[in-house]
């Protein structure tokens, strides 16, 4: 029983480290601005979902501890969103509804990004289109930047694939270039 307690604590600590790094990657100032991702709550949500999809894909089907860690990262992420909504002045009554809608959007994004990343090994165009559609304010004008984001996702996917499961599950994560 004591071993389980310490494992839970180590999962929580690792998940916090992973979330912090994930958040740093998604908030990279170079990703925001004219012709890039709008620096709005929606834009930040989209980049967080995009970066999360890379991490969650890497952790998927890696065993019980990876599953627990993924769930803990997810819980931290949505706790942070709840806090951010409250900071923005959203009332207590509607926060739950907004979080539920965000979670539905988040799961939808994870699915389309995962599919795009799966195809990217052969053809990155589907990933570029998905990124342009969901992340950028003007998909047609932002295709060049969508391609850069797709390259970033593919690069980070490779970086995380090269990291050991043990390193990831301890919370060590290399950020995308």
N, CA and C of each residue as an Amber inpcrd file, in Angstrom:
protein
   531
   0.8190000  -1.1910000   0.0000000   0.0000000   0.0000000   0.0000000
   0.8690000   1.2630000   0.0000000   1.9440000   1.2200000   0.7380000
   2.8430000   2.3600000   0.8010000   3.4860000   2.6190000  -0.5590000
   3.8210000   1.5420000  -1.2720000   4.4210000   1.6860000  -2.6070000
   3.4390000   2.3660000  -3.5550000   2.1680000   2.0220000  -3.4310000
   1.1420000   2.6310000  -4.2860000   1.0310000   4.1350000  -4.0050000
   1.0980000   4.5040000  -2.7220000   1.0440000   5.9140000  -2.3460000
   2.1930000   6.6940000  -2.9800000   3.4140000   6.1380000  -2.8860000
   4.5710000   6.8270000  -3.4420000   4.5070000   6.8890000  -4.9610000
   3.9470000   5.8330000  -5.5850000   3.8000000   5.8530000  -7.0430000
   2.8120000   6.9350000  -7.4480000   1.7050000   7.0530000  -6.7140000
   0.7220000   8.1030000  -7.0140000   1.3580000   9.4790000  -6.9050000
   2.1740000   9.6580000  -5.8560000   2.8420000  10.9420000  -5.6680000
   3.8170000  11.2090000  -6.8080000   4.5610000  10.1900000  -7.2260000
   5.5240000  10.3900000  -8.3150000   4.7950000  10.6490000  -9.6330000
   3.6250000  10.0300000  -9.8440000   2.8260000  10.2880000 -11.0450000
   2.3590000  11.7440000 -11.0390000   1.8890000  12.2200000  -9.8970000
   1.4230000  13.6090000  -9.8020000   2.5570000  14.6070000 -10.0540000
   3.7190000  14.3330000  -9.4860000   4.8690000  15.2190000  -9.6940000
   5.3130000  15.2110000 -11.1550000   5.3780000  14.0380000 -11.7560000
   5.7710000  13.9350000 -13.1670000   4.7510000  14.6330000 -14.0550000
   3.4790000  14.4400000 -13.7580000   2.4240000  15.0720000 -14.5550000
   2.5040000  16.5910000 -14.4540000   2.7800000  17.0940000 -13.2870000
   2.9260000  18.5410000 -13.1210000   4.0890000  19.0610000 -13.9530000
   5.2210000  18.3480000 -13.9250000   6.3750000  18.7590000 -14.7400000
   6.0310000  18.7180000 -16.2280000   5.3560000  17.6480000 -16.6490000
   4.9730000  17.5240000 -18.0580000   4.0240000  18.6460000 -18.4600000
   3.0380000  18.9210000 -17.6080000   2.0950000  20.0050000 -17.9270000
   2.8210000  21.3430000 -18.0180000   3.7160000  21.6020000 -17.0860000
   4.4470000  22.8700000 -17.1020000   5.2380000  23.0230000 -18.4040000
   5.8930000  21.9560000 -18.8290000   6.6630000  21.9990000 -20.0700000
   5.7360000  22.1160000 -21.2850000   4.6370000  21.3970000 -21.2440000
   3.6340000  21.4620000 -22.3100000   3.0970000  22.8770000 -22.4440000
   2.8250000  23.4830000 -21.3300000   2.3300000  24.8550000 -21.3020000
   3.3710000  25.8230000 -21.8660000   4.6400000  25.6290000 -21.5050000
   5.7150000  26.4630000 -22.0560000   5.7940000  26.3300000 -23.5760000
   5.6930000  25.1040000 -24.0600000   5.7590000  24.8700000 -25.5130000
   4.6060000  25.5650000 -26.2210000   3.4130000  25.4820000 -25.6400000
   2.2250000  26.0700000 -26.2690000   2.2050000  27.5900000 -26.1660000
   2.9420000  28.1350000 -25.2280000   2.9610000  29.5980000 -25.0430000
   4.1980000  30.2590000 -25.6450000   4.9070000  29.5470000 -26.4650000
   6.0930000  30.0960000 -27.1180000   5.7000000  31.3710000 -27.8660000
   6.2650000  32.5190000 -27.4970000   5.8720000  33.7920000 -28.1230000
   6.0680000  33.8270000 -29.6390000   6.9640000  33.0190000 -30.1570000
   7.2000000  32.9920000 -31.6060000   6.0190000  32.4120000 -32.3860000
   5.0900000  31.7780000 -31.6880000   3.9510000  31.1530000 -32.3620000
   2.7750000  32.1110000 -32.5380000   2.8390000  33.2480000 -31.8750000
   1.7120000  34.1800000 -31.8680000   2.0260000  35.4480000 -32.6480000
   0.9990000  36.0320000 -33.2330000   1.1590000  37.3120000 -33.9070000
   0.5280000  37.3110000 -35.2770000   0.7980000  38.3560000 -36.0100000
   0.2120000  38.5320000 -37.3320000   0.6350000  37.3780000 -38.2590000
  -0.3410000  36.7480000 -38.8990000  -0.0800000  35.6350000 -39.8020000
   0.2260000  34.3370000 -39.0870000   0.0980000  34.3690000 -37.7570000
   0.3780000  33.1850000 -36.9550000  -0.8770000  32.8600000 -36.1430000
  -0.6930000  32.3890000 -34.9430000  -1.8120000  32.0630000 -34.0650000
  -2.2510000  33.3300000 -33.3430000  -3.5590000  33.5970000 -33.3190000
  -4.0090000  34.7930000 -32.5930000  -3.7360000  34.6390000 -31.0990000
  -3.2390000  35.6920000 -30.4790000  -2.9470000  35.6550000 -29.0450000
  -4.2290000  35.9630000 -28.2770000  -5.1090000  34.9820000 -28.2770000
  -6.4050000  35.0710000 -27.6170000  -6.5920000  33.7980000 -26.7950000
  -7.5890000  33.7730000 -25.9070000  -7.8420000  32.5150000 -25.1930000
  -8.0930000  31.3430000 -26.1540000  -8.8050000  31.5870000 -27.2490000
  -9.0430000  30.5130000 -28.2140000  -7.7510000  30.0640000 -28.8840000
  -6.9080000  31.0130000 -29.2660000  -5.6320000  30.6680000 -29.8800000
  -4.7460000  29.8790000 -28.9370000  -4.7130000  30.2840000 -27.6800000
  -3.8990000  29.5650000 -26.6880000  -4.4470000  28.1630000 -26.4540000
  -5.7840000  28.0390000 -26.4310000  -6.4110000  26.7250000 -26.2840000
  -6.0020000  25.8160000 -27.4460000  -6.0520000  26.3510000 -28.6600000
  -5.7250000  25.5410000 -29.8360000  -4.2780000  25.0570000 -29.8010000
  -3.3580000  25.9300000 -29.4210000  -1.9630000  25.5030000 -29.3440000
  -1.7290000  24.5110000 -28.2110000  -2.4420000  24.6880000 -27.1250000
  -2.3320000  23.7290000 -26.0220000  -2.8670000  22.3650000 -26.4650000
  -3.9750000  22.3530000 -27.1780000  -4.5290000  21.0940000 -27.6870000
  -3.5640000  20.4410000 -28.6800000  -2.9860000  21.2420000 -29.5650000
  -2.0430000  20.7110000 -30.5550000  -0.8300000  20.0810000 -29.8710000
  -0.2400000  20.7970000 -28.9390000   0.9390000  20.2660000 -28.2460000
   0.5730000  19.0690000 -27.3530000  -0.5920000  19.1260000 -26.7310000
  -1.0420000  18.0090000 -25.8980000  -1.2050000  16.7460000 -26.7240000
  -1.6880000  16.8990000 -27.9530000  -1.8950000  15.7230000 -28.7960000
  -0.5750000  14.9830000 -29.0450000   0.5110000  15.7320000 -29.1700000
   1.8140000  15.0950000 -29.3770000   2.2010000  14.3010000 -28.1230000
   2.0680000  14.9140000 -26.9610000   2.4260000  14.2430000 -25.7130000
   1.5270000  13.0440000 -25.4470000   0.2150000  13.2280000 -25.5760000
  -0.7130000  12.1300000 -25.2840000  -0.5480000  10.9780000 -26.2710000
  -0.2290000  11.2850000 -27.5220000   0.0290000  10.2220000 -28.4940000
   1.2660000   9.4360000 -28.0890000   2.2980000  10.1460000 -27.6410000
   3.5320000   9.4750000 -27.2170000   3.3060000   8.5900000 -25.9960000
   2.4620000   9.0290000 -25.0810000   2.2280000   8.2610000 -23.8570000
   1.1940000   7.1440000 -24.0330000   0.4660000   7.1640000 -25.1300000
  -0.6000000   6.1690000 -25.2960000  -0.0260000   4.7630000 -25.4550000
  -0.7370000   3.8220000 -24.8890000  -0.3970000   2.3970000 -24.9660000
   1.0000000   2.0860000 -24.4420000   1.3850000   2.7970000 -23.3810000
   2.7020000   2.5890000 -22.7720000   2.6020000   2.0080000 -21.3690000
   1.4350000   1.5150000 -21.0240000   1.2870000   0.8800000 -19.7310000
   0.4820000   1.7050000 -18.7440000   0.2630000   1.1040000 -17.5870000
  -0.5860000   1.6930000 -16.5600000  -0.0620000   3.0240000 -16.0370000
   1.2390000   3.1000000 -15.7870000   1.7900000   4.3490000 -15.2560000
   1.6690000   5.4770000 -16.2860000   1.8800000   5.1800000 -17.5500000
   1.7410000   6.1970000 -18.6030000   0.2850000   6.6480000 -18.7070000
  -0.6270000   5.7190000 -18.5630000  -2.0490000   6.0590000 -18.5980000
  -2.4200000   6.9610000 -17.4210000  -1.9340000   6.6230000 -16.2310000
  -2.1950000   7.4440000 -15.0490000  -1.5730000   8.8390000 -15.2050000
  -0.3810000   8.8780000 -15.7590000   0.2990000  10.1550000 -15.9600000
  -0.4610000  11.0140000 -16.9590000  -0.8950000  10.4140000 -18.0640000
  -1.6940000  11.1460000 -19.0610000  -2.9560000  11.7110000 -18.4390000
  -3.6300000  10.8960000 -17.6560000  -4.8680000  11.3490000 -17.0160000
  -4.5930000  12.4930000 -16.0630000  -3.5020000  12.3990000 -15.3350000
  -3.1510000  13.4650000 -14.3830000  -2.8030000  14.7580000 -15.1210000
  -2.0790000  14.6530000 -16.2440000  -1.7790000  15.8420000 -17.0570000
  -3.0860000  16.4590000 -17.5470000  -3.9860000  15.6190000 -18.0290000
  -5.2960000  16.0890000 -18.4880000  -6.0340000  16.8160000 -17.3680000
  -6.0460000  16.2220000 -16.1800000  -6.7350000  16.8360000 -15.0310000
  -6.1130000  18.1890000 -14.6680000  -4.8090000  18.2680000 -14.6790000
  -4.1320000  19.5320000 -14.3730000  -4.4750000  20.5750000 -15.4270000
  -4.4480000  20.1550000 -16.6900000  -4.7510000  21.0520000 -17.7950000
  -6.1520000  21.6550000 -17.6440000  -7.1350000  20.8150000 -17.3530000
  -8.4970000  21.3400000 -17.2370000  -8.7310000  22.0870000 -15.9360000
  -7.9910000  21.7710000 -14.9110000  -8.0480000  22.5730000 -13.6930000
  -7.5170000  23.9750000 -13.9790000  -6.4370000  24.0530000 -14.7720000
  -5.8770000  25.3560000 -15.1540000  -6.8670000  26.1350000 -16.0180000
  -7.5710000  25.4440000 -16.9020000  -8.5780000  26.1190000 -17.7350000
  -9.7260000  26.6350000 -16.8840000 -10.1330000  25.8490000 -15.9160000
 -11.1870000  26.2760000 -14.9990000 -10.7570000  27.5520000 -14.2890000
  -9.5340000  27.5380000 -13.7900000  -8.9960000  28.7040000 -13.0820000
  -8.9390000  29.9200000 -14.0190000  -8.4740000  29.7000000 -15.2600000
  -8.3660000  30.8040000 -16.2290000  -9.7360000  31.3970000 -16.5420000
 -10.7470000  30.5470000 -16.6850000 -12.1000000  31.0550000 -16.9540000
 -12.5940000  31.9150000 -15.7910000 -12.3300000  31.4590000 -14.5980000
 -12.7510000  32.2360000 -13.4270000 -12.0010000  33.5770000 -13.3720000
 -10.7140000  33.5510000 -13.7320000  -9.9290000  34.7910000 -13.7720000
 -10.4680000  35.7660000 -14.8190000 -11.0080000  35.2100000 -15.9070000
 -11.5780000  36.0430000 -16.9700000 -12.9600000  36.5750000 -16.6030000
 -13.4670000  36.1470000 -15.4510000 -14.7340000  36.6660000 -14.9760000
 -15.9440000  35.8240000 -15.3310000 -15.7310000  34.6150000 -15.8260000
 -16.8640000  33.7400000 -16.1130000 -17.4740000  33.3270000 -14.7780000
 -18.7790000  33.4200000 -14.6830000 -19.4690000  33.1100000 -13.4340000
 -19.4170000  31.6450000 -13.0620000 -19.5020000  31.3870000 -11.7540000
 -19.4340000  30.0190000 -11.2490000 -20.4460000  29.0940000 -11.9040000
 -21.6270000  29.5970000 -12.1570000 -22.6930000  28.7600000 -12.7060000
 -22.3560000  28.2730000 -14.1120000 -21.7320000  29.1080000 -14.9160000
 -21.4740000  28.7180000 -16.3070000 -20.0870000  28.1130000 -16.5350000
 -19.2170000  28.1180000 -15.5290000 -17.8770000  27.5560000 -15.7060000
 -17.9590000  26.0760000 -16.0660000 -18.7870000  25.3240000 -15.3750000
 -18.9170000  23.8860000 -15.6440000 -19.3330000  23.6060000 -17.0780000
 -20.2990000  24.3700000 -17.5680000 -20.7550000  24.1900000 -18.9550000
 -19.6450000  24.5310000 -19.9360000 -18.9200000  25.6050000 -19.6550000
 -17.8180000  26.0140000 -20.5510000 -16.7050000  24.9600000 -20.5510000
 -16.4030000  24.4230000 -19.3760000 -15.3650000  23.3960000 -19.2830000
 -15.7950000  22.1480000 -20.0520000 -17.0640000  21.7640000 -19.9360000
 -17.5620000  20.5930000 -20.6620000 -17.4180000  20.8060000 -22.1630000
 -17.7810000  21.9930000 -22.6480000 -17.6400000  22.2950000 -24.0820000
 -16.1710000  22.3040000 -24.5010000 -15.3140000  22.8590000 -23.6500000
 -13.8830000  22.8480000 -23.9470000 -13.3440000  21.4180000 -24.0060000
 -13.7980000  20.5740000 -23.0880000 -13.3530000  19.1760000 -23.0770000
 -13.7970000  18.4650000 -24.3540000 -15.0220000  18.7080000 -24.7850000
 -15.5040000  18.1060000 -26.0300000 -14.6610000  18.5800000 -27.2090000
 -14.3810000  19.8760000 -27.2620000 -13.5340000  20.4210000 -28.3280000
 -12.1310000  19.8270000 -28.2580000 -11.6250000  19.7110000 -27.0470000
 -10.2780000  19.1840000 -26.8380000 -10.1800000  17.7480000 -27.3580000
 -11.1490000  16.9020000 -26.9980000 -11.1350000  15.5200000 -27.4760000
 -11.2510000  15.4590000 -28.9930000 -12.0690000  16.3300000 -29.5610000
 -12.1840000  16.3850000 -31.0120000 -10.8610000  16.7670000 -31.6590000
 -10.1930000  17.7680000 -31.0800000  -8.8930000  18.1920000 -31.6070000
  -7.8660000  17.0640000 -31.4960000  -7.8460000  16.3840000 -30.3470000
  -6.8940000  15.2870000 -30.1850000  -7.0800000  14.2480000 -31.2840000
  -8.3310000  13.9410000 -31.6020000  -8.6130000  12.9360000 -32.6370000
  -8.1120000  13.3890000 -34.0090000  -8.4250000  14.6280000 -34.4020000
  -8.0090000  15.0710000 -35.7350000  -6.4930000  15.2810000 -35.8070000
  -5.8770000  15.7600000 -34.7290000  -4.4280000  15.9280000 -34.7460000
  -3.7300000  14.5700000 -34.7780000  -4.2530000  13.6180000 -34.0130000
  -3.6670000  12.2700000 -34.0100000  -3.7330000  11.6720000 -35.4160000
  -4.8660000  11.8160000 -36.0560000  -5.0170000  11.3060000 -37.4180000
  -4.0500000  12.0130000 -38.3740000  -3.9570000  13.3360000 -38.2430000
  -3.0290000  14.0900000 -39.0810000  -1.5840000  13.7040000 -38.8440000
  -1.2280000  13.4590000 -37.5800000   0.1480000  13.0570000 -37.2690000
   0.4400000  11.6640000 -37.7970000  -0.5630000  10.7820000 -37.7760000
  -0.3800000   9.4320000 -38.2990000  -0.0840000   9.4650000 -39.7940000
  -0.7660000  10.3450000 -40.5050000  -0.5690000  10.4740000 -41.9520000
   0.7050000  11.2350000 -42.3040000   1.2050000  12.0460000 -41.3820000
   2.3170000  12.9510000 -41.6760000   3.5990000  12.2350000 -42.0720000
   3.7670000  10.9960000 -41.6490000   4.9670000  10.2600000 -42.0300000
   5.0250000  10.0630000 -43.5460000   3.8520000   9.9550000 -44.1750000
   3.7800000   9.7550000 -45.6220000   3.4930000  11.0490000 -46.3760000
   2.6250000  11.8710000 -45.7590000   2.2010000  13.1040000 -46.4190000
   1.7940000  14.0950000 -45.3320000   2.5130000  15.1940000 -45.2370000
   2.2170000  16.1370000 -44.1560000   1.0700000  17.0830000 -44.4950000
   0.5900000  17.0740000 -45.7320000  -0.4720000  17.9930000 -46.1500000
  -1.7450000  17.8760000 -45.2930000  -2.2190000  16.6640000 -44.9430000
  -3.4130000  16.5990000 -44.0720000  -3.1930000  17.2790000 -42.7150000
  -2.0050000  17.1200000 -42.1420000  -1.7010000  17.7670000 -40.8690000
  -1.6670000  19.2830000 -41.0400000  -1.0890000  19.7490000 -42.1210000
  -1.0390000  21.1900000 -42.3960000  -2.4590000  21.7360000 -42.5010000
  -3.3370000  21.0520000 -43.2230000  -4.7180000  21.5080000 -43.3950000
  -5.4750000  21.5260000 -42.0620000  -5.2830000  20.4850000 -41.2630000
  -5.9550000  20.4180000 -39.9530000  -5.4830000  21.5640000 -39.0640000
  -4.1920000  21.8200000 -39.0610000  -3.6510000  22.9200000 -38.2590000
  -4.1800000  24.2550000 -38.7670000  -4.1820000  24.4360000 -40.0780000
  -4.6790000  25.6880000 -40.6490000  -6.1400000  25.9080000 -40.2900000
  -6.9240000  24.8570000 -40.3360000  -8.3580000  24.9680000 -40.0540000
  -8.6450000  25.2590000 -38.5890000  -7.9540000  24.5670000 -37.6900000
  -8.2970000  24.6680000 -36.2710000  -7.4900000  25.6930000 -35.4880000
  -6.2530000  25.9280000 -35.8740000  -5.3770000  26.7500000 -35.0540000
  -5.3020000  28.1950000 -35.5300000  -5.3120000  28.3950000 -36.8240000
  -5.0620000  29.7270000 -37.3590000  -6.3530000  30.5000000 -37.5980000
  -6.2480000  31.8070000 -37.4700000  -7.4020000  32.6840000 -37.6310000
  -7.9060000  32.6860000 -39.0760000  -6.9900000  32.7380000 -40.0250000
  -7.3370000  32.7510000 -41.4450000  -6.5830000  31.6070000 -42.1220000
  -7.2470000  30.4500000 -42.2760000  -6.5620000  29.2650000 -42.7960000
  -5.8680000  29.4740000 -44.1430000  -6.4820000  30.2050000 -45.0440000
  -5.8770000  30.3840000 -46.3690000  -4.6240000  31.2530000 -46.3110000
  -4.6770000  32.3380000 -45.5510000  -3.5110000  33.2250000 -45.4480000
  -2.4190000  32.6130000 -44.5890000  -2.7840000  31.6820000 -43.7320000
  -1.8180000  31.1330000 -42.7890000  -1.2220000  29.7990000 -43.1820000
  -1.3820000  29.3830000 -44.4390000  -0.8670000  28.0730000 -44.8350000
   0.6460000  27.9490000 -44.6270000   1.3820000  29.0180000 -44.8880000
   2.8320000  28.9710000 -44.6770000   3.1510000  28.6900000 -43.2120000
   2.4550000  29.3910000 -42.3150000   2.7080000  29.1740000 -40.8930000
   2.1740000  27.8140000 -40.4430000   1.0620000  27.3650000 -41.0250000
   0.5310000  26.0340000 -40.7010000   1.5580000  24.9660000 -41.0560000
   2.2660000  25.1680000 -42.1510000   3.3140000  24.2250000 -42.5420000
   4.4600000  24.2400000 -41.5240000   4.8100000  25.4320000 -41.0320000
   5.8510000  25.5230000 -39.9970000   5.4020000  24.8140000 -38.7060000
   4.1240000  24.9970000 -38.3400000   3.6110000  24.3140000 -37.1450000
   3.5990000  22.8000000 -37.3430000   3.2350000  22.3550000 -38.5410000
   3.2550000  20.9180000 -38.8320000   4.6790000  20.3760000 -38.7130000
   5.6520000  21.1270000 -39.2050000   7.0520000  20.7130000 -39.0590000
   7.4420000  20.6430000 -37.5850000   6.9790000  21.6170000 -36.8130000
   7.2610000  21.6350000 -35.3680000   6.6710000  20.3920000 -34.6950000
   5.4310000  20.0580000 -35.0400000   4.7550000  18.8840000 -34.4730000
   5.5090000  17.6120000 -34.8520000   5.8710000  17.4880000 -36.1130000
   6.5870000  16.2930000 -36.5630000   7.9610000  16.2020000 -35.9000000
   8.6380000  17.3340000 -35.7560000   9.9350000  17.3710000 -35.0930000
   9.8020000  16.9590000 -33.6270000   8.8040000  17.5190000 -32.9590000
   8.6250000  17.1860000 -31.5400000   8.2140000  15.7350000 -31.3580000
   7.4210000  15.2180000 -32.2980000   7.0440000  13.8060000 -32.2580000
   8.3000000  12.9360000 -32.3100000   9.2310000  13.2890000 -33.1730000
  10.4920000  12.5420000 -33.2870000  11.3290000  12.6690000 -32.0140000
  11.3870000  13.8670000 -31.4700000  12.1510000  14.0950000 -30.2430000
  11.5950000  13.2410000 -29.1000000  10.2640000  13.2560000 -28.9480000
   9.6540000  12.4800000 -27.8620000   9.7890000  10.9760000 -28.0950000
   9.7510000  10.5590000 -29.3440000   9.9210000   9.1350000 -29.6500000
  11.3080000   8.6540000 -29.2400000  12.2890000   9.5390000 -29.3310000
  13.6610000   9.1810000 -28.9700000  13.8780000   9.1510000 -27.4560000
  13.0030000   9.7920000 -26.7000000  13.1360000   9.7860000 -25.2400000
  12.6110000   8.4590000 -24.6880000  13.2330000   8.0060000 -23.6330000
  12.7940000   6.7590000 -23.0140000  11.4830000   6.9860000 -22.2590000
  10.7330000   5.8990000 -22.1130000   9.5020000   5.9680000 -21.3280000
   9.8030000   6.4040000 -19.8990000  10.8970000   5.8980000 -19.3520000
  11.2560000   6.2250000 -17.9760000  11.4880000   7.7260000 -17.8180000
  12.1710000   8.3260000 -18.7780000  12.4240000   9.7670000 -18.7050000
  11.1130000  10.5440000 -18.7700000  10.2510000  10.1790000 -19.6990000
   8.9630000  10.8710000 -19.8100000   8.1220000  10.6980000 -18.5550000
   8.0940000   9.4820000 -18.0360000   7.2610000   9.2100000 -16.8690000
   7.8320000   9.7920000 -15.5840000   9.0410000  10.3070000 -15.6620000
   9.5900000  11.0280000 -14.5090000   9.3340000  12.5290000 -14.6580000
   8.7940000  12.9200000 -15.8160000   8.4720000  14.3200000 -16.0340000
   9.4940000  15.0490000 -16.8770000  10.5340000  14.3510000 -17.3300000
  11.5540000  14.9710000 -18.1730000  11.0320000  14.9850000 -19.6120000
  11.0250000  16.1530000 -20.1970000  10.5340000  16.2620000 -21.5600000
  11.3390000  17.3290000 -22.2820000  11.7190000  16.9920000 -23.4780000
  12.4490000  17.9540000 -24.3070000  11.4230000  18.7740000 -25.0860000
  11.5780000  20.0810000 -25.0640000  10.6400000  20.9450000 -25.7640000
  10.9140000  20.9720000 -27.2610000   9.8820000  21.2890000 -28.0450000
  10.0910000  21.3720000 -29.4920000  11.0080000  22.5340000 -29.8490000
  11.7040000  22.3650000 -30.9600000  12.6340000  23.4020000 -31.4160000
  11.8560000  24.5270000 -32.0590000
